[in-house]
Amino acid sequence: MEQALYIYNTLTRKKEVFRPLHAPHVGMYVCGPTVYGDAHLGHARPAITFDIVFRFLKHAGYKVRYVRNITDVGHLEHDADEGEDKIAKKARLEQLEPMEVAQYYTNRYHEAMDALGCLPPSIEPHATGHIIEQQQLVQQILDNGFAYESNGSIYFDVEKYDKVHKYGVLSGRSLENVKDASRDLAGVGEKKNQADFALWKAAQPEHIMRWPSPWSDGFPGWHCECTAMGRKYLGDHFDIHGGGMDLIFPHHECEIAQAVASQGDDMVKYWVHNNMITINGQKMGKSLGNFITLPEFFSGKHPKLEQAYSPMTIRFFILQAHYRSTVDFSNEALQAAEKGLERLLDAWRALNAIQPVDKDGSIGTDFAAQLKAKCYDAMCDDFNTPIVISHLFEAARVINSILDKKETIAADALEDLKAVFSLFAFDLLGIKAGAGTAAGNGSDAREEAFGKVVDMLLEQRAKAKANKDWATSDMIRDNLAALGFEVKDTKDGFSWKLNK
């Protein structure tokens, strides 16, 4: 693909032409989950956002190494430097080993991501598997004079760093702003400055998760893992670092400071952030207690949910908004997404039912070519999925016109249209063609068998109609309607869809 791709870089606050450091190779690191509970809708958004980036870069011909971490140690309550480790707290409450908790919720996260159609990353490193690399990072920062020891803990000296480099380049915050916002937090006694952040924490006697180090038996600060693992798997400099906007400060700001303090410059060329999922205008998050887990969405078992929503409905709901815009949860919005997805899948089914004409049709090969060009334009404009979806809806309108005999299409134009529709809807947006909108539909093979049974019943109905056996014809139609099937008689036979 020769077309230029533009990506919004949070660091420069503008769209930039994407030029990989070592083309055709691309390195992308995305912050993954802290595994102490089920993934919620807020976790689905970065996973789907960067799945789109991963898919499109690969389609564009790049060899992408996509690294997404698992945080299984060091993430303390309220993202602070004091308090209990989130995973250790869950383990204590449930009387389990911390790694039992981490493994259980990692497995659950993988199941949810697979259901959402997210491709697995190239590498999925765990923080606990990279303690040595994190200790090495801490030692480099100490050696360069940007950290200090206090009671066995190591803290990053933000004020000293800010005098040599600039702290706050990503978030736009000044050191004074950070100090003002930090004064009322606990733990200032151990730090020179409240804005300083932990690189290594000495473990209290009751802390289960601990490792030996030159400074104390303890555990790494939350910010260290991504810097250490990004460097290990992608090198001192790589192309894209992604995550939610809530990570810009302090997490990603601290990552930049760690990289510069240890090696002299930032590792990352393009910082890319998706916006938040909100409920009534407030960020959805575990720490706020206002979240709905993905298994709850799939089952419908939550007081805020009016029904179950399939994984593909959730994916389509998220893709209907640009990744940098806020998405506010409501049942009405999800139900609208469900209808929109069904409309798209109906168009695909209709496209495969169309009989081409022998001569030139009113819809020529130029229609598919123009559709492809418009969809590429949208994807190359900072992965603008809602615009792609709008173009596919326009194609759906034309497809339905052909099905209703208002337009005609020849075989070559039909094949071109199928290829373009499939490329953008399924390969790049990641919608599963056989998924339907009802939750729990199962595998594509089961979907195909299920569809064949319905087709067989409708063929029996067609025979009954041909024999003027209206009673049998009406019985089949009414029974299917009672089960939620909408049957439509067409000039070429019939079509159907499941409405629930």
Short mmCIF file of C-alpha atoms in Angstrom, two decimals:
data_model
loop_
_atom_site.label_atom_id
_atom_site.label_comp_id
_atom_site.label_asym_id
_atom_site.label_seq_id
_atom_site.Cartn_x
_atom_site.Cartn_y
_atom_site.Cartn_z
CA MET A 1 0.00 0.00 0.00
CA GLU A 2 1.62 3.24 -1.17
CA GLN A 3 -0.81 5.63 0.55
CA ALA A 4 0.59 7.61 3.51
CA LEU A 5 -0.73 6.67 6.94
CA TYR A 6 -1.30 9.50 9.43
CA ILE A 7 -1.28 8.79 13.19
CA TYR A 8 -2.07 11.23 15.99
CA ASN A 9 0.97 11.48 18.25
CA THR A 10 0.08 12.50 21.82
CA LEU A 11 3.66 13.71 22.32
CA THR A 12 3.49 16.32 19.53
CA ARG A 13 -0.30 16.78 19.74
CA LYS A 14 -0.75 16.46 15.99
CA LYS A 15 -1.20 13.91 13.23
CA GLU A 16 2.07 12.76 11.71
CA VAL A 17 2.97 10.62 8.73
CA PHE A 18 3.85 7.17 10.01
CA ARG A 19 7.48 6.43 9.18
CA PRO A 20 8.79 3.34 11.00
CA LEU A 21 12.28 3.48 12.42
CA HIS A 22 13.31 0.22 10.75
CA ALA A 23 10.81 -0.44 7.93
CA PRO A 24 9.37 -2.90 7.08
CA HIS A 25 9.65 -3.84 10.77
CA VAL A 26 7.35 -2.11 13.27
CA GLY A 27 7.58 -2.37 17.05
CA MET A 28 4.41 -1.68 19.05
CA TYR A 29 4.02 -1.88 22.83
CA VAL A 30 0.57 -1.60 24.45
CA CYS A 31 -0.17 -1.52 28.17
CA GLY A 32 -2.17 -4.60 29.13
CA PRO A 33 -4.37 -5.39 32.15
CA THR A 34 -3.61 -5.66 35.84
CA VAL A 35 -5.04 -9.13 36.41
CA TYR A 36 -6.98 -9.02 39.67
CA GLY A 37 -10.52 -9.08 38.27
CA ASP A 38 -12.51 -9.67 35.11
CA ALA A 39 -11.92 -7.34 32.16
CA HIS A 40 -14.58 -4.67 31.72
CA LEU A 41 -15.70 -2.47 28.83
CA GLY A 42 -12.86 -0.03 29.56
CA HIS A 43 -10.35 -2.84 28.95
CA ALA A 44 -12.09 -3.81 25.71
CA ARG A 45 -11.48 -0.41 24.16
CA PRO A 46 -7.64 -0.37 24.07
CA ALA A 47 -7.60 -4.05 23.12
CA ILE A 48 -9.89 -3.41 20.13
CA THR A 49 -8.22 -0.08 19.23
CA PHE A 50 -4.75 -1.57 18.98
CA ASP A 51 -6.07 -4.74 17.37
CA ILE A 52 -7.22 -2.44 14.53
CA VAL A 53 -3.77 -0.81 14.41
CA PHE A 54 -2.12 -4.26 14.40
CA ARG A 55 -4.40 -5.57 11.62
CA PHE A 56 -3.99 -2.51 9.41
CA LEU A 57 -0.21 -2.27 9.75
CA LYS A 58 0.12 -5.95 8.85
CA HIS A 59 -2.24 -5.45 5.90
CA ALA A 60 -0.08 -2.50 4.79
CA GLY A 61 2.86 -4.90 4.50
CA TYR A 62 4.71 -4.20 7.74
CA LYS A 63 6.21 -6.96 9.88
CA VAL A 64 4.75 -6.02 13.24
CA ARG A 65 6.00 -7.16 16.63
CA TYR A 66 3.10 -6.39 18.97
CA VAL A 67 3.97 -6.60 22.68
CA ARG A 68 1.20 -6.35 25.30
CA ASN A 69 2.13 -6.89 28.93
CA ILE A 70 0.39 -8.55 31.86
CA THR A 71 0.79 -6.62 35.13
CA ASP A 72 0.90 -9.22 37.88
CA VAL A 73 2.88 -7.32 40.55
CA GLY A 74 3.66 -3.79 41.71
CA HIS A 75 0.39 -2.03 40.82
CA LEU A 76 -0.61 -0.59 44.19
CA GLU A 77 -4.06 0.68 45.11
CA HIS A 78 -5.08 4.03 43.56
CA ASP A 79 -1.96 3.96 41.32
CA ALA A 80 0.04 5.30 44.29
CA ASP A 81 3.40 4.42 45.87
CA GLU A 82 1.79 3.39 49.15
CA GLY A 83 -0.88 0.85 49.98
CA GLU A 84 -1.50 -2.76 49.09
CA ASP A 85 -0.72 -4.52 45.82
CA LYS A 86 -4.02 -5.01 43.96
CA ILE A 87 -3.34 -8.67 43.22
CA ALA A 88 -2.01 -9.43 46.71
CA LYS A 89 -5.11 -7.80 48.21
CA LYS A 90 -7.39 -9.98 46.07
CA ALA A 91 -5.35 -13.06 47.05
CA ARG A 92 -5.66 -12.22 50.74
CA LEU A 93 -9.41 -11.69 50.50
CA GLU A 94 -9.94 -14.96 48.61
CA GLN A 95 -7.27 -16.91 50.54
CA LEU A 96 -5.34 -17.78 47.39
CA GLU A 97 -1.75 -17.53 46.21
CA PRO A 98 -1.23 -14.24 44.31
CA MET A 99 -0.16 -16.16 41.20
CA GLU A 100 -3.38 -18.17 41.39
CA VAL A 101 -5.33 -14.92 41.17
CA ALA A 102 -3.11 -13.61 38.35
CA GLN A 103 -3.34 -16.83 36.32
CA TYR A 104 -7.11 -17.15 36.75
CA TYR A 105 -7.83 -13.61 35.57
CA THR A 106 -5.22 -13.79 32.81
CA ASN A 107 -7.06 -16.83 31.44
CA ARG A 108 -10.38 -14.98 31.73
CA TYR A 109 -8.90 -11.95 29.96
CA HIS A 110 -7.70 -14.13 27.07
CA GLU A 111 -11.16 -15.71 26.74
CA ALA A 112 -12.82 -12.29 26.59
CA MET A 113 -10.31 -10.91 24.06
CA ASP A 114 -10.76 -13.96 21.85
CA ALA A 115 -14.54 -13.53 21.98
CA LEU A 116 -14.11 -9.87 20.96
CA GLY A 117 -12.13 -10.97 17.90
CA CYS A 118 -8.81 -9.48 19.06
CA LEU A 119 -5.75 -11.14 17.58
CA PRO A 120 -3.23 -12.29 20.21
CA PRO A 121 -0.10 -10.14 20.55
CA SER A 122 3.25 -11.35 19.24
CA ILE A 123 4.65 -11.42 22.79
CA GLU A 124 2.79 -11.15 26.10
CA PRO A 125 5.39 -10.68 28.86
CA HIS A 126 4.53 -10.76 32.57
CA ALA A 127 5.97 -8.27 35.05
CA THR A 128 6.91 -11.08 37.46
CA GLY A 129 8.95 -12.75 34.72
CA HIS A 130 11.12 -9.65 34.24
CA ILE A 131 12.22 -8.66 37.75
CA ILE A 132 15.91 -8.79 36.76
CA GLU A 133 15.37 -6.44 33.78
CA GLN A 134 13.50 -4.02 36.04
CA GLN A 135 16.28 -4.12 38.63
CA GLN A 136 18.80 -3.39 35.85
CA LEU A 137 16.72 -0.38 34.78
CA VAL A 138 16.63 0.92 38.37
CA GLN A 139 20.41 0.50 38.69
CA GLN A 140 21.01 2.45 35.43
CA ILE A 141 18.88 5.33 36.71
CA LEU A 142 20.73 5.28 40.04
CA ASP A 143 24.10 5.23 38.26
CA ASN A 144 23.08 8.25 36.17
CA GLY A 145 22.16 10.19 39.33
CA PHE A 146 18.38 10.46 38.82
CA ALA A 147 17.29 8.23 41.70
CA TYR A 148 18.02 7.78 45.40
CA GLU A 149 17.60 5.16 48.12
CA SER A 150 15.36 5.67 51.15
CA ASN A 151 14.79 2.91 53.74
CA GLY A 152 15.49 0.20 51.16
CA SER A 153 13.18 1.75 48.55
CA ILE A 154 14.42 3.52 45.40
CA TYR A 155 12.67 6.68 44.22
CA PHE A 156 12.99 8.62 40.97
CA ASP A 157 14.23 12.17 41.66
CA VAL A 158 11.78 14.16 39.53
CA GLU A 159 13.13 17.60 40.52
CA LYS A 160 16.73 16.71 39.62
CA TYR A 161 15.58 15.14 36.35
CA ASP A 162 13.51 18.24 35.48
CA LYS A 163 16.59 20.48 35.78
CA VAL A 164 18.44 18.48 33.11
CA HIS A 165 15.56 17.25 30.97
CA LYS A 166 11.91 18.19 30.95
CA TYR A 167 9.34 16.35 33.09
CA GLY A 168 5.79 16.56 31.77
CA VAL A 169 6.45 16.53 28.01
CA LEU A 170 3.64 14.04 27.34
CA SER A 171 0.92 15.32 29.67
CA GLY A 172 1.83 19.01 29.44
CA ARG A 173 2.07 19.25 33.23
CA SER A 174 4.82 21.28 34.85
CA LEU A 175 6.72 20.06 37.89
CA GLU A 176 4.97 22.71 40.01
CA ASN A 177 1.57 21.41 38.89
CA VAL A 178 2.58 17.89 39.86
CA LYS A 179 3.85 19.06 43.26
CA ASP A 180 0.63 20.97 43.96
CA ALA A 181 -1.52 17.98 43.06
CA SER A 182 0.59 15.62 45.19
CA ARG A 183 1.00 17.41 48.52
CA ASP A 184 -1.84 15.74 50.40
CA LEU A 185 -0.78 12.16 49.54
CA ALA A 186 0.72 9.80 52.12
CA GLY A 187 4.34 8.64 52.20
CA VAL A 188 6.11 11.98 51.81
CA GLY A 189 8.42 11.10 54.71
CA GLU A 190 10.31 8.56 52.62
CA LYS A 191 10.66 10.82 49.58
CA LYS A 192 12.63 14.00 48.98
CA ASN A 193 9.67 15.35 47.07
CA GLN A 194 6.08 14.15 46.89
CA ALA A 195 6.24 14.21 43.06
CA ASP A 196 8.95 11.50 43.15
CA PHE A 197 7.79 8.00 42.23
CA ALA A 198 8.89 4.53 43.30
CA LEU A 199 11.25 2.48 41.15
CA TRP A 200 11.65 -0.22 43.81
CA LYS A 201 9.68 -0.67 47.03
CA ALA A 202 10.98 -2.39 50.14
CA ALA A 203 8.37 -4.97 51.13
CA GLN A 204 6.71 -4.71 54.53
CA PRO A 205 6.73 -7.95 56.58
CA GLU A 206 3.17 -8.79 55.56
CA HIS A 207 3.81 -8.25 51.82
CA ILE A 208 3.66 -11.66 50.08
CA MET A 209 5.11 -10.74 46.68
CA ARG A 210 8.82 -9.93 47.12
CA TRP A 211 12.17 -10.51 45.44
CA PRO A 212 15.77 -10.03 46.63
CA SER A 213 17.60 -6.96 45.30
CA PRO A 214 20.77 -4.99 46.12
CA TRP A 215 18.58 -2.54 48.08
CA SER A 216 16.02 -4.72 49.90
CA ASP A 217 13.65 -7.61 49.59
CA GLY A 218 10.87 -5.91 47.69
CA PHE A 219 9.11 -5.42 44.38
CA PRO A 220 9.35 -3.07 41.39
CA GLY A 221 7.37 0.12 41.02
CA TRP A 222 4.44 -0.13 38.60
CA HIS A 223 6.01 2.15 35.98
CA CYS A 224 9.22 0.10 35.60
CA GLU A 225 7.80 -2.97 33.90
CA CYS A 226 6.77 -1.34 30.61
CA THR A 227 10.08 0.51 30.19
CA ALA A 228 12.08 -2.65 30.96
CA MET A 229 9.99 -5.04 28.84
CA GLY A 230 9.57 -2.60 25.95
CA ARG A 231 13.34 -2.26 25.77
CA LYS A 232 13.93 -6.02 26.04
CA TYR A 233 11.59 -7.01 23.22
CA LEU A 234 11.57 -3.93 20.97
CA GLY A 235 14.96 -2.33 21.57
CA ASP A 236 16.14 1.05 22.84
CA HIS A 237 13.95 2.79 20.26
CA PHE A 238 10.65 1.56 18.83
CA ASP A 239 7.72 2.94 16.88
CA ILE A 240 4.45 2.91 18.84
CA HIS A 241 3.51 2.86 22.51
CA GLY A 242 -0.23 2.62 23.12
CA GLY A 243 -2.74 2.63 25.94
CA GLY A 244 -5.70 4.47 27.39
CA MET A 245 -5.65 8.25 27.93
CA ASP A 246 -5.85 7.63 31.67
CA LEU A 247 -2.28 6.28 31.45
CA ILE A 248 -0.78 9.50 30.01
CA PHE A 249 -0.21 10.70 33.56
CA PRO A 250 1.40 9.40 35.62
CA HIS A 251 2.23 6.05 33.99
CA HIS A 252 3.45 7.02 30.53
CA GLU A 253 4.97 10.29 31.75
CA CYS A 254 7.03 8.25 34.21
CA GLU A 255 7.98 5.78 31.48
CA ILE A 256 9.44 8.61 29.39
CA ALA A 257 11.37 9.92 32.40
CA GLN A 258 12.73 6.43 33.14
CA ALA A 259 13.84 5.91 29.54
CA VAL A 260 15.55 9.29 29.27
CA ALA A 261 17.17 8.95 32.71
CA SER A 262 18.55 5.50 31.88
CA GLN A 263 19.61 5.87 28.22
CA GLY A 264 19.57 9.61 27.46
CA ASP A 265 16.49 9.77 25.20
CA ASP A 266 12.95 8.46 24.90
CA MET A 267 12.45 5.00 23.47
CA VAL A 268 9.15 5.79 21.70
CA LYS A 269 8.49 7.68 18.45
CA TYR A 270 4.66 7.70 18.41
CA TRP A 271 2.61 7.79 21.63
CA VAL A 272 -0.96 6.71 20.80
CA HIS A 273 -3.87 6.84 23.27
CA ASN A 274 -7.50 5.80 23.07
CA ASN A 275 -10.13 7.77 24.95
CA MET A 276 -12.31 6.46 27.77
CA ILE A 277 -15.53 4.51 28.08
CA THR A 278 -17.77 6.46 30.44
CA ILE A 279 -20.97 5.82 32.39
CA ASN A 280 -22.97 9.01 32.89
CA GLY A 281 -19.87 11.00 31.96
CA GLN A 282 -17.56 9.30 34.50
CA LYS A 283 -14.66 7.03 33.50
CA MET A 284 -15.48 3.34 33.82
CA GLY A 285 -12.97 1.62 36.10
CA LYS A 286 -12.50 -1.04 38.76
CA SER A 287 -11.17 1.47 41.26
CA LEU A 288 -14.32 3.60 40.84
CA GLY A 289 -16.65 0.61 41.24
CA ASN A 290 -18.81 1.68 38.26
CA PHE A 291 -17.72 -0.97 35.80
CA ILE A 292 -19.58 -3.78 34.01
CA THR A 293 -17.43 -6.79 33.21
CA LEU A 294 -17.31 -8.31 29.75
CA PRO A 295 -18.75 -11.67 30.96
CA GLU A 296 -21.66 -9.65 32.42
CA PHE A 297 -22.23 -7.96 29.06
CA PHE A 298 -22.15 -11.33 27.29
CA SER A 299 -24.65 -12.88 29.75
CA GLY A 300 -26.76 -9.79 30.48
CA LYS A 301 -26.42 -10.43 34.22
CA HIS A 302 -25.95 -6.94 35.63
CA PRO A 303 -28.53 -4.49 37.04
CA LYS A 304 -27.58 -1.81 34.49
CA LEU A 305 -28.11 -4.14 31.52
CA GLU A 306 -31.48 -4.64 29.85
CA GLN A 307 -30.27 -7.66 27.85
CA ALA A 308 -27.21 -9.68 26.88
CA TYR A 309 -24.91 -8.22 24.22
CA SER A 310 -22.74 -10.38 21.99
CA PRO A 311 -18.98 -9.81 21.76
CA MET A 312 -19.38 -8.60 18.18
CA THR A 313 -22.00 -6.06 19.29
CA ILE A 314 -19.51 -4.75 21.86
CA ARG A 315 -16.77 -4.59 19.21
CA PHE A 316 -19.04 -2.79 16.74
CA PHE A 317 -20.19 -0.36 19.47
CA ILE A 318 -16.58 0.61 20.17
CA LEU A 319 -15.63 0.89 16.47
CA GLN A 320 -18.56 3.20 15.73
CA ALA A 321 -16.65 5.98 17.51
CA HIS A 322 -13.16 7.21 16.65
CA TYR A 323 -10.67 5.81 19.14
CA ARG A 324 -9.73 9.30 20.40
CA SER A 325 -13.33 10.26 21.22
CA THR A 326 -15.22 9.43 24.42
CA VAL A 327 -17.86 6.70 24.29
CA ASP A 328 -20.66 6.86 26.85
CA PHE A 329 -22.31 3.57 27.79
CA SER A 330 -26.09 3.16 27.61
CA ASN A 331 -28.39 0.29 26.74
CA GLU A 332 -29.86 2.43 23.96
CA ALA A 333 -26.43 2.94 22.39
CA LEU A 334 -25.63 -0.78 22.56
CA GLN A 335 -29.02 -1.71 21.10
CA ALA A 336 -28.42 0.72 18.24
CA ALA A 337 -25.01 -0.89 17.69
CA GLU A 338 -26.65 -4.32 17.67
CA LYS A 339 -29.07 -3.21 14.94
CA GLY A 340 -26.25 -1.58 12.96
CA LEU A 341 -24.16 -4.74 13.11
CA GLU A 342 -27.10 -6.86 11.99
CA ARG A 343 -27.68 -4.47 9.09
CA LEU A 344 -24.06 -4.93 8.02
CA LEU A 345 -24.20 -8.72 8.31
CA ASP A 346 -27.54 -8.76 6.45
CA ALA A 347 -25.82 -6.89 3.61
CA TRP A 348 -23.05 -9.51 3.53
CA ARG A 349 -25.60 -12.34 3.40
CA ALA A 350 -27.49 -10.48 0.69
CA LEU A 351 -24.26 -9.94 -1.25
CA ASN A 352 -23.71 -13.69 -1.31
CA ALA A 353 -27.31 -14.32 -2.41
CA ILE A 354 -27.21 -11.93 -5.39
CA GLN A 355 -27.39 -13.47 -8.88
CA PRO A 356 -25.23 -11.47 -11.31
CA VAL A 357 -26.46 -10.51 -14.77
CA ASP A 358 -24.71 -11.73 -17.93
CA LYS A 359 -24.19 -8.28 -19.42
CA ASP A 360 -22.87 -5.07 -17.88
CA GLY A 361 -24.89 -4.11 -14.80
CA SER A 362 -25.92 -0.68 -13.57
CA ILE A 363 -23.38 -1.15 -10.76
CA GLY A 364 -19.95 -1.50 -12.35
CA THR A 365 -16.49 -2.41 -11.07
CA ASP A 366 -15.85 1.27 -10.37
CA PHE A 367 -18.24 1.10 -7.38
CA ALA A 368 -16.03 -1.40 -5.51
CA ALA A 369 -12.89 0.54 -6.50
CA GLN A 370 -14.34 3.78 -5.14
CA LEU A 371 -15.53 2.04 -1.96
CA LYS A 372 -12.04 0.63 -1.43
CA ALA A 373 -10.39 4.01 -1.97
CA LYS A 374 -12.76 5.78 0.45
CA CYS A 375 -12.25 3.12 3.14
CA TYR A 376 -8.45 3.31 2.72
CA ASP A 377 -8.63 7.10 3.03
CA ALA A 378 -10.49 6.72 6.33
CA MET A 379 -8.12 4.08 7.74
CA CYS A 380 -5.08 6.13 6.71
CA ASP A 381 -6.53 9.14 8.52
CA ASP A 382 -5.64 7.96 12.04
CA PHE A 383 -7.63 4.69 11.82
CA ASN A 384 -11.01 6.36 11.37
CA THR A 385 -13.23 3.29 11.79
CA PRO A 386 -16.60 5.16 12.05
CA ILE A 387 -16.02 6.59 8.57
CA VAL A 388 -15.20 3.11 7.24
CA ILE A 389 -18.45 1.83 8.77
CA SER A 390 -20.41 4.69 7.17
CA HIS A 391 -18.99 3.73 3.75
CA LEU A 392 -19.93 0.08 4.35
CA PHE A 393 -23.47 1.16 5.25
CA GLU A 394 -23.65 3.06 1.95
CA ALA A 395 -22.50 -0.12 0.21
CA ALA A 396 -25.21 -2.03 2.12
CA ARG A 397 -27.84 0.31 0.67
CA VAL A 398 -26.62 -0.44 -2.86
CA ILE A 399 -26.47 -4.19 -2.14
CA ASN A 400 -30.09 -4.17 -0.99
CA SER A 401 -31.07 -2.28 -4.14
CA ILE A 402 -29.45 -5.00 -6.24
CA LEU A 403 -31.19 -7.72 -4.22
CA ASP A 404 -34.53 -5.97 -4.75
CA LYS A 405 -33.85 -5.83 -8.52
CA LYS A 406 -33.69 -2.03 -8.53
CA GLU A 407 -30.06 -2.26 -9.67
CA THR A 408 -28.06 -4.92 -11.49
CA ILE A 409 -24.47 -6.11 -11.22
CA ALA A 410 -22.26 -8.31 -13.40
CA ALA A 411 -20.17 -11.19 -12.06
CA ASP A 412 -16.81 -9.38 -12.08
CA ALA A 413 -18.22 -6.31 -10.31
CA LEU A 414 -19.95 -8.58 -7.77
CA GLU A 415 -16.72 -10.41 -6.95
CA ASP A 416 -14.87 -7.10 -6.56
CA LEU A 417 -17.57 -5.81 -4.19
CA LYS A 418 -17.46 -9.03 -2.13
CA ALA A 419 -13.67 -8.76 -1.82
CA VAL A 420 -13.73 -5.10 -0.70
CA PHE A 421 -16.61 -5.62 1.75
CA SER A 422 -14.91 -8.67 3.25
CA LEU A 423 -11.53 -6.91 3.49
CA PHE A 424 -12.78 -3.95 5.49
CA ALA A 425 -15.63 -5.49 7.50
CA PHE A 426 -13.96 -8.76 8.46
CA ASP A 427 -10.19 -8.60 7.91
CA LEU A 428 -9.56 -5.03 9.07
CA LEU A 429 -12.48 -4.18 11.39
CA GLY A 430 -12.34 -7.72 12.75
CA ILE A 431 -16.09 -8.43 12.64
CA LYS A 432 -16.83 -12.14 12.58
CA ALA A 433 -19.06 -12.90 9.59
CA GLY A 434 -20.92 -15.79 11.22
CA ALA A 435 -21.24 -14.24 14.67
CA GLY A 436 -24.74 -12.79 14.51
CA THR A 437 -25.86 -10.41 17.24
CA ALA A 438 -27.26 -12.84 19.79
CA ALA A 439 -24.93 -13.72 22.66
CA GLY A 440 -23.45 -17.18 22.91
CA ASN A 441 -23.94 -18.30 19.31
CA GLY A 442 -20.91 -20.58 19.34
CA SER A 443 -18.52 -21.40 16.55
CA ASP A 444 -18.76 -20.52 12.87
CA ALA A 445 -19.26 -24.22 12.08
CA ARG A 446 -22.30 -24.38 14.34
CA GLU A 447 -23.60 -21.15 12.77
CA GLU A 448 -23.31 -22.66 9.30
CA ALA A 449 -25.12 -25.86 10.34
CA PHE A 450 -27.80 -23.81 12.08
CA GLY A 451 -28.34 -21.73 8.93
CA LYS A 452 -28.64 -24.82 6.76
CA VAL A 453 -31.41 -26.18 8.99
CA VAL A 454 -33.37 -22.93 8.65
CA ASP A 455 -32.82 -22.95 4.88
CA MET A 456 -34.09 -26.53 4.72
CA LEU A 457 -37.28 -25.58 6.59
CA LEU A 458 -37.86 -22.64 4.27
CA GLU A 459 -37.31 -24.84 1.22
CA GLN A 460 -40.06 -27.12 2.57
CA ARG A 461 -42.24 -24.04 2.99
CA ALA A 462 -41.52 -23.02 -0.62
CA LYS A 463 -42.58 -26.49 -1.81
CA ALA A 464 -45.76 -26.24 0.30
CA LYS A 465 -46.55 -22.87 -1.29
CA ALA A 466 -45.93 -24.28 -4.78
CA ASN A 467 -48.39 -27.09 -3.96
CA LYS A 468 -50.84 -24.51 -2.55
CA ASP A 469 -50.55 -26.16 0.86
CA TRP A 470 -51.10 -22.86 2.65
CA ALA A 471 -51.61 -24.46 6.06
CA THR A 472 -48.10 -26.01 6.09
CA SER A 473 -46.57 -22.88 4.61
CA ASP A 474 -48.14 -20.67 7.28
CA MET A 475 -47.25 -23.13 10.07
CA ILE A 476 -43.54 -23.09 9.16
CA ARG A 477 -43.51 -19.29 8.85
CA ASP A 478 -45.38 -18.76 12.14
CA ASN A 479 -43.26 -21.23 14.09
CA LEU A 480 -40.06 -19.60 12.81
CA ALA A 481 -41.48 -16.17 13.70
CA ALA A 482 -42.21 -17.36 17.23
CA LEU A 483 -38.56 -18.37 17.55
CA GLY A 484 -37.44 -14.92 16.41
CA PHE A 485 -36.85 -15.51 12.69
CA GLU A 486 -37.98 -12.84 10.25
CA VAL A 487 -38.81 -14.49 6.90
CA LYS A 488 -39.03 -12.37 3.74
CA ASP A 489 -40.28 -13.68 0.41
CA THR A 490 -38.24 -12.38 -2.55
CA LYS A 491 -38.44 -12.71 -6.33
CA ASP A 492 -35.69 -15.33 -6.17
CA GLY A 493 -37.16 -17.31 -3.25
CA PHE A 494 -36.70 -16.16 0.33
CA SER A 495 -34.39 -14.53 2.85
CA TRP A 496 -34.33 -14.70 6.63
CA LYS A 497 -32.65 -13.28 9.67
CA LEU A 498 -32.71 -13.90 13.42
CA ASN A 499 -33.99 -10.93 15.41
CA LYS A 500 -33.16 -12.19 18.88
#
